[in-house]
Amino acid sequence: MKKSFNVRTYYYDTDHMGVVYHANYLKWMEIARTEYFRDVLPYKEIEDMGIMMPVKSLNIEYINSIGYDEDVEIIIELKEITSIKIRFFYEIYGKDKVLKATAETLNVTIDREGKLKRLPKDILNILKG
């Protein structure tokens, strides 16, 4: 399943060279994951069940720069889900649908103490769609 959302860049998103600072892509990816879950099972509800999903690994490739006041589209796709891990793929586009970056995150499911915790089957089935 894929989802898409849009953001606009502001001055505070840019660095001294006038392009979006690289860490902002991570912020957009976090927003994309939250929005992805919102329509299926809100992340807050998952946390209320005692399940956290921290990022275990991240790979990002910056392809083209994004500048100030540019509309940006972030497409997120769930690539893999098991009872203890979720892998997402991202495509980030700028104006004129030019690909700016691609990325992948691997999130794991843990309890509040930081120990691996399997998703219950009913929750796993909901997230699989």
JSON list of C-alpha atoms in Angstrom, two decimals:
[
{"chain": "A", "resi": 1, "resn": "MET", "atom": "CA", "xyz": [0.00, 0.00, 0.00]},
{"chain": "A", "resi": 2, "resn": "LYS", "atom": "CA", "xyz": [1.27, 3.47, -0.91]},
{"chain": "A", "resi": 3, "resn": "LYS", "atom": "CA", "xyz": [0.35, 6.86, 0.52]},
{"chain": "A", "resi": 4, "resn": "SER", "atom": "CA", "xyz": [1.35, 10.34, -0.48]},
{"chain": "A", "resi": 5, "resn": "PHE", "atom": "CA", "xyz": [1.42, 13.70, 1.26]},
{"chain": "A", "resi": 6, "resn": "ASN", "atom": "CA", "xyz": [2.70, 17.16, 0.43]},
{"chain": "A", "resi": 7, "resn": "VAL", "atom": "CA", "xyz": [4.76, 19.75, 2.28]},
{"chain": "A", "resi": 8, "resn": "ARG", "atom": "CA", "xyz": [6.15, 23.15, 1.36]},
{"chain": "A", "resi": 9, "resn": "THR", "atom": "CA", "xyz": [9.67, 24.19, 2.26]},
{"chain": "A", "resi": 10, "resn": "TYR", "atom": "CA", "xyz": [10.32, 27.30, 4.33]},
{"chain": "A", "resi": 11, "resn": "TYR", "atom": "CA", "xyz": [13.43, 29.33, 5.12]},
{"chain": "A", "resi": 12, "resn": "TYR", "atom": "CA", "xyz": [14.02, 27.39, 8.33]},
{"chain": "A", "resi": 13, "resn": "ASP", "atom": "CA", "xyz": [14.21, 24.17, 6.28]},
{"chain": "A", "resi": 14, "resn": "THR", "atom": "CA", "xyz": [17.19, 25.42, 4.29]},
{"chain": "A", "resi": 15, "resn": "ASP", "atom": "CA", "xyz": [20.90, 25.64, 5.01]},
{"chain": "A", "resi": 16, "resn": "HIS", "atom": "CA", "xyz": [23.40, 28.39, 4.21]},
{"chain": "A", "resi": 17, "resn": "MET", "atom": "CA", "xyz": [23.43, 27.31, 0.56]},
{"chain": "A", "resi": 18, "resn": "GLY", "atom": "CA", "xyz": [19.67, 27.82, 0.23]},
{"chain": "A", "resi": 19, "resn": "VAL", "atom": "CA", "xyz": [18.79, 24.15, -0.13]},
{"chain": "A", "resi": 20, "resn": "VAL", "atom": "CA", "xyz": [16.81, 21.95, 2.24]},
{"chain": "A", "resi": 21, "resn": "TYR", "atom": "CA", "xyz": [19.06, 20.73, 5.04]},
{"chain": "A", "resi": 22, "resn": "HIS", "atom": "CA", "xyz": [19.51, 16.95, 4.83]},
{"chain": "A", "resi": 23, "resn": "ALA", "atom": "CA", "xyz": [18.00, 16.17, 8.25]},
{"chain": "A", "resi": 24, "resn": "ASN", "atom": "CA", "xyz": [14.64, 17.62, 7.18]},
{"chain": "A", "resi": 25, "resn": "TYR", "atom": "CA", "xyz": [14.16, 14.61, 4.92]},
{"chain": "A", "resi": 26, "resn": "LEU", "atom": "CA", "xyz": [14.17, 12.45, 8.06]},
{"chain": "A", "resi": 27, "resn": "LYS", "atom": "CA", "xyz": [11.48, 14.67, 9.59]},
{"chain": "A", "resi": 28, "resn": "TRP", "atom": "CA", "xyz": [9.35, 14.28, 6.45]},
{"chain": "A", "resi": 29, "resn": "MET", "atom": "CA", "xyz": [9.81, 10.51, 6.55]},
{"chain": "A", "resi": 30, "resn": "GLU", "atom": "CA", "xyz": [8.64, 10.46, 10.19]},
{"chain": "A", "resi": 31, "resn": "ILE", "atom": "CA", "xyz": [5.56, 12.45, 9.21]},
{"chain": "A", "resi": 32, "resn": "ALA", "atom": "CA", "xyz": [4.93, 10.05, 6.31]},
{"chain": "A", "resi": 33, "resn": "ARG", "atom": "CA", "xyz": [5.02, 7.03, 8.65]},
{"chain": "A", "resi": 34, "resn": "THR", "atom": "CA", "xyz": [2.63, 8.70, 11.09]},
{"chain": "A", "resi": 35, "resn": "GLU", "atom": "CA", "xyz": [0.23, 9.60, 8.28]},
{"chain": "A", "resi": 36, "resn": "TYR", "atom": "CA", "xyz": [0.54, 6.12, 6.80]},
{"chain": "A", "resi": 37, "resn": "PHE", "atom": "CA", "xyz": [-0.68, 4.58, 10.06]},
{"chain": "A", "resi": 38, "resn": "ARG", "atom": "CA", "xyz": [-3.36, 7.23, 10.67]},
{"chain": "A", "resi": 39, "resn": "ASP", "atom": "CA", "xyz": [-5.83, 5.72, 8.19]},
{"chain": "A", "resi": 40, "resn": "VAL", "atom": "CA", "xyz": [-5.13, 2.11, 9.18]},
{"chain": "A", "resi": 41, "resn": "LEU", "atom": "CA", "xyz": [-4.41, 2.12, 12.92]},
{"chain": "A", "resi": 42, "resn": "PRO", "atom": "CA", "xyz": [-3.16, 5.39, 14.42]},
{"chain": "A", "resi": 43, "resn": "TYR", "atom": "CA", "xyz": [0.33, 5.15, 15.85]},
{"chain": "A", "resi": 44, "resn": "LYS", "atom": "CA", "xyz": [-0.93, 6.63, 19.14]},
{"chain": "A", "resi": 45, "resn": "GLU", "atom": "CA", "xyz": [-3.26, 3.64, 19.54]},
{"chain": "A", "resi": 46, "resn": "ILE", "atom": "CA", "xyz": [-0.36, 1.26, 18.87]},
{"chain": "A", "resi": 47, "resn": "GLU", "atom": "CA", "xyz": [1.71, 3.03, 21.54]},
{"chain": "A", "resi": 48, "resn": "ASP", "atom": "CA", "xyz": [-1.22, 2.82, 23.95]},
{"chain": "A", "resi": 49, "resn": "MET", "atom": "CA", "xyz": [-0.95, -0.98, 23.53]},
{"chain": "A", "resi": 50, "resn": "GLY", "atom": "CA", "xyz": [2.64, -0.76, 24.79]},
{"chain": "A", "resi": 51, "resn": "ILE", "atom": "CA", "xyz": [4.23, -1.16, 21.36]},
{"chain": "A", "resi": 52, "resn": "MET", "atom": "CA", "xyz": [6.88, 1.27, 20.08]},
{"chain": "A", "resi": 53, "resn": "MET", "atom": "CA", "xyz": [8.37, 1.26, 16.57]},
{"chain": "A", "resi": 54, "resn": "PRO", "atom": "CA", "xyz": [11.79, 2.93, 16.56]},
{"chain": "A", "resi": 55, "resn": "VAL", "atom": "CA", "xyz": [13.87, 3.21, 13.42]},
{"chain": "A", "resi": 56, "resn": "LYS", "atom": "CA", "xyz": [16.56, 0.51, 13.49]},
{"chain": "A", "resi": 57, "resn": "SER", "atom": "CA", "xyz": [18.19, 1.41, 10.20]},
{"chain": "A", "resi": 58, "resn": "LEU", "atom": "CA", "xyz": [17.94, 4.12, 7.58]},
{"chain": "A", "resi": 59, "resn": "ASN", "atom": "CA", "xyz": [19.32, 4.39, 4.07]},
{"chain": "A", "resi": 60, "resn": "ILE", "atom": "CA", "xyz": [18.81, 7.54, 2.03]},
{"chain": "A", "resi": 61, "resn": "GLU", "atom": "CA", "xyz": [20.07, 8.66, -1.35]},
{"chain": "A", "resi": 62, "resn": "TYR", "atom": "CA", "xyz": [19.96, 12.37, -2.12]},
{"chain": "A", "resi": 63, "resn": "ILE", "atom": "CA", "xyz": [19.55, 12.82, -5.87]},
{"chain": "A", "resi": 64, "resn": "ASN", "atom": "CA", "xyz": [18.62, 16.47, -6.48]},
{"chain": "A", "resi": 65, "resn": "SER", "atom": "CA", "xyz": [18.41, 19.50, -4.18]},
{"chain": "A", "resi": 66, "resn": "ILE", "atom": "CA", "xyz": [15.17, 21.00, -2.93]},
{"chain": "A", "resi": 67, "resn": "GLY", "atom": "CA", "xyz": [15.03, 24.76, -2.50]},
{"chain": "A", "resi": 68, "resn": "TYR", "atom": "CA", "xyz": [13.10, 27.33, -0.53]},
{"chain": "A", "resi": 69, "resn": "ASP", "atom": "CA", "xyz": [9.32, 27.58, -1.11]},
{"chain": "A", "resi": 70, "resn": "GLU", "atom": "CA", "xyz": [9.24, 24.39, -3.16]},
{"chain": "A", "resi": 71, "resn": "ASP", "atom": "CA", "xyz": [6.29, 22.02, -3.02]},
{"chain": "A", "resi": 72, "resn": "VAL", "atom": "CA", "xyz": [7.44, 18.54, -2.06]},
{"chain": "A", "resi": 73, "resn": "GLU", "atom": "CA", "xyz": [5.58, 15.24, -2.38]},
{"chain": "A", "resi": 74, "resn": "ILE", "atom": "CA", "xyz": [6.56, 12.32, -0.17]},
{"chain": "A", "resi": 75, "resn": "ILE", "atom": "CA", "xyz": [5.37, 8.88, -1.24]},
{"chain": "A", "resi": 76, "resn": "ILE", "atom": "CA", "xyz": [5.63, 6.11, 1.32]},
{"chain": "A", "resi": 77, "resn": "GLU", "atom": "CA", "xyz": [5.15, 2.42, 0.64]},
{"chain": "A", "resi": 78, "resn": "LEU", "atom": "CA", "xyz": [5.04, -0.47, 3.09]},
{"chain": "A", "resi": 79, "resn": "LYS", "atom": "CA", "xyz": [7.45, -3.01, 1.60]},
{"chain": "A", "resi": 80, "resn": "GLU", "atom": "CA", "xyz": [7.60, -5.66, 4.31]},
{"chain": "A", "resi": 81, "resn": "ILE", "atom": "CA", "xyz": [5.90, -6.36, 7.61]},
{"chain": "A", "resi": 82, "resn": "THR", "atom": "CA", "xyz": [6.41, -9.19, 10.08]},
{"chain": "A", "resi": 83, "resn": "SER", "atom": "CA", "xyz": [5.54, -9.51, 13.74]},
{"chain": "A", "resi": 84, "resn": "ILE", "atom": "CA", "xyz": [8.76, -7.67, 14.73]},
{"chain": "A", "resi": 85, "resn": "LYS", "atom": "CA", "xyz": [9.80, -5.46, 11.80]},
{"chain": "A", "resi": 86, "resn": "ILE", "atom": "CA", "xyz": [8.34, -3.05, 9.29]},
{"chain": "A", "resi": 87, "resn": "ARG", "atom": "CA", "xyz": [10.24, -1.88, 6.19]},
{"chain": "A", "resi": 88, "resn": "PHE", "atom": "CA", "xyz": [9.15, 1.31, 4.41]},
{"chain": "A", "resi": 89, "resn": "PHE", "atom": "CA", "xyz": [10.34, 2.76, 1.10]},
{"chain": "A", "resi": 90, "resn": "TYR", "atom": "CA", "xyz": [10.12, 6.49, 0.32]},
{"chain": "A", "resi": 91, "resn": "GLU", "atom": "CA", "xyz": [10.26, 8.60, -2.81]},
{"chain": "A", "resi": 92, "resn": "ILE", "atom": "CA", "xyz": [10.57, 12.35, -2.42]},
{"chain": "A", "resi": 93, "resn": "TYR", "atom": "CA", "xyz": [9.67, 14.56, -5.37]},
{"chain": "A", "resi": 94, "resn": "GLY", "atom": "CA", "xyz": [10.02, 18.28, -5.94]},
{"chain": "A", "resi": 95, "resn": "LYS", "atom": "CA", "xyz": [8.45, 20.62, -8.44]},
{"chain": "A", "resi": 96, "resn": "ASP", "atom": "CA", "xyz": [7.67, 19.20, -11.85]},
{"chain": "A", "resi": 97, "resn": "LYS", "atom": "CA", "xyz": [7.71, 15.70, -10.29]},
{"chain": "A", "resi": 98, "resn": "VAL", "atom": "CA", "xyz": [11.52, 15.57, -10.29]},
{"chain": "A", "resi": 99, "resn": "LEU", "atom": "CA", "xyz": [12.83, 12.80, -8.00]},
{"chain": "A", "resi": 100, "resn": "LYS", "atom": "CA", "xyz": [14.86, 14.39, -5.20]},
{"chain": "A", "resi": 101, "resn": "ALA", "atom": "CA", "xyz": [15.59, 11.45, -2.91]},
{"chain": "A", "resi": 102, "resn": "THR", "atom": "CA", "xyz": [14.81, 7.82, -2.19]},
{"chain": "A", "resi": 103, "resn": "ALA", "atom": "CA", "xyz": [15.04, 6.18, 1.20]},
{"chain": "A", "resi": 104, "resn": "GLU", "atom": "CA", "xyz": [14.26, 3.08, 3.20]},
{"chain": "A", "resi": 105, "resn": "THR", "atom": "CA", "xyz": [13.69, 2.61, 6.91]},
{"chain": "A", "resi": 106, "resn": "LEU", "atom": "CA", "xyz": [13.52, -0.52, 8.98]},
{"chain": "A", "resi": 107, "resn": "ASN", "atom": "CA", "xyz": [11.45, -0.15, 12.14]},
{"chain": "A", "resi": 108, "resn": "VAL", "atom": "CA", "xyz": [11.29, -2.77, 14.85]},
{"chain": "A", "resi": 109, "resn": "THR", "atom": "CA", "xyz": [8.59, -3.38, 17.43]},
{"chain": "A", "resi": 110, "resn": "ILE", "atom": "CA", "xyz": [9.61, -3.10, 21.06]},
{"chain": "A", "resi": 111, "resn": "ASP", "atom": "CA", "xyz": [7.96, -2.76, 24.45]},
{"chain": "A", "resi": 112, "resn": "ARG", "atom": "CA", "xyz": [8.35, 0.26, 26.73]},
{"chain": "A", "resi": 113, "resn": "GLU", "atom": "CA", "xyz": [11.53, -1.24, 28.22]},
{"chain": "A", "resi": 114, "resn": "GLY", "atom": "CA", "xyz": [13.16, -1.51, 24.79]},
{"chain": "A", "resi": 115, "resn": "LYS", "atom": "CA", "xyz": [12.86, -5.28, 24.37]},
{"chain": "A", "resi": 116, "resn": "LEU", "atom": "CA", "xyz": [11.63, -6.80, 21.12]},
{"chain": "A", "resi": 117, "resn": "LYS", "atom": "CA", "xyz": [7.89, -7.36, 21.24]},
{"chain": "A", "resi": 118, "resn": "ARG", "atom": "CA", "xyz": [5.91, -9.20, 18.60]},
{"chain": "A", "resi": 119, "resn": "LEU", "atom": "CA", "xyz": [2.83, -7.57, 17.18]},
{"chain": "A", "resi": 120, "resn": "PRO", "atom": "CA", "xyz": [-0.33, -9.46, 18.09]},
{"chain": "A", "resi": 121, "resn": "LYS", "atom": "CA", "xyz": [-1.75, -11.31, 15.06]},
{"chain": "A", "resi": 122, "resn": "ASP", "atom": "CA", "xyz": [-4.89, -9.17, 14.92]},
{"chain": "A", "resi": 123, "resn": "ILE", "atom": "CA", "xyz": [-2.81, -5.96, 14.85]},
{"chain": "A", "resi": 124, "resn": "LEU", "atom": "CA", "xyz": [-0.43, -7.44, 12.28]},
{"chain": "A", "resi": 125, "resn": "ASN", "atom": "CA", "xyz": [-3.41, -8.32, 10.04]},
{"chain": "A", "resi": 126, "resn": "ILE", "atom": "CA", "xyz": [-4.82, -4.79, 10.35]},
{"chain": "A", "resi": 127, "resn": "LEU", "atom": "CA", "xyz": [-1.46, -3.25, 9.41]},
{"chain": "A", "resi": 128, "resn": "LYS", "atom": "CA", "xyz": [-1.08, -5.62, 6.46]},
{"chain": "A", "resi": 129, "resn": "GLY", "atom": "CA", "xyz": [-4.35, -4.24, 5.14]}
]
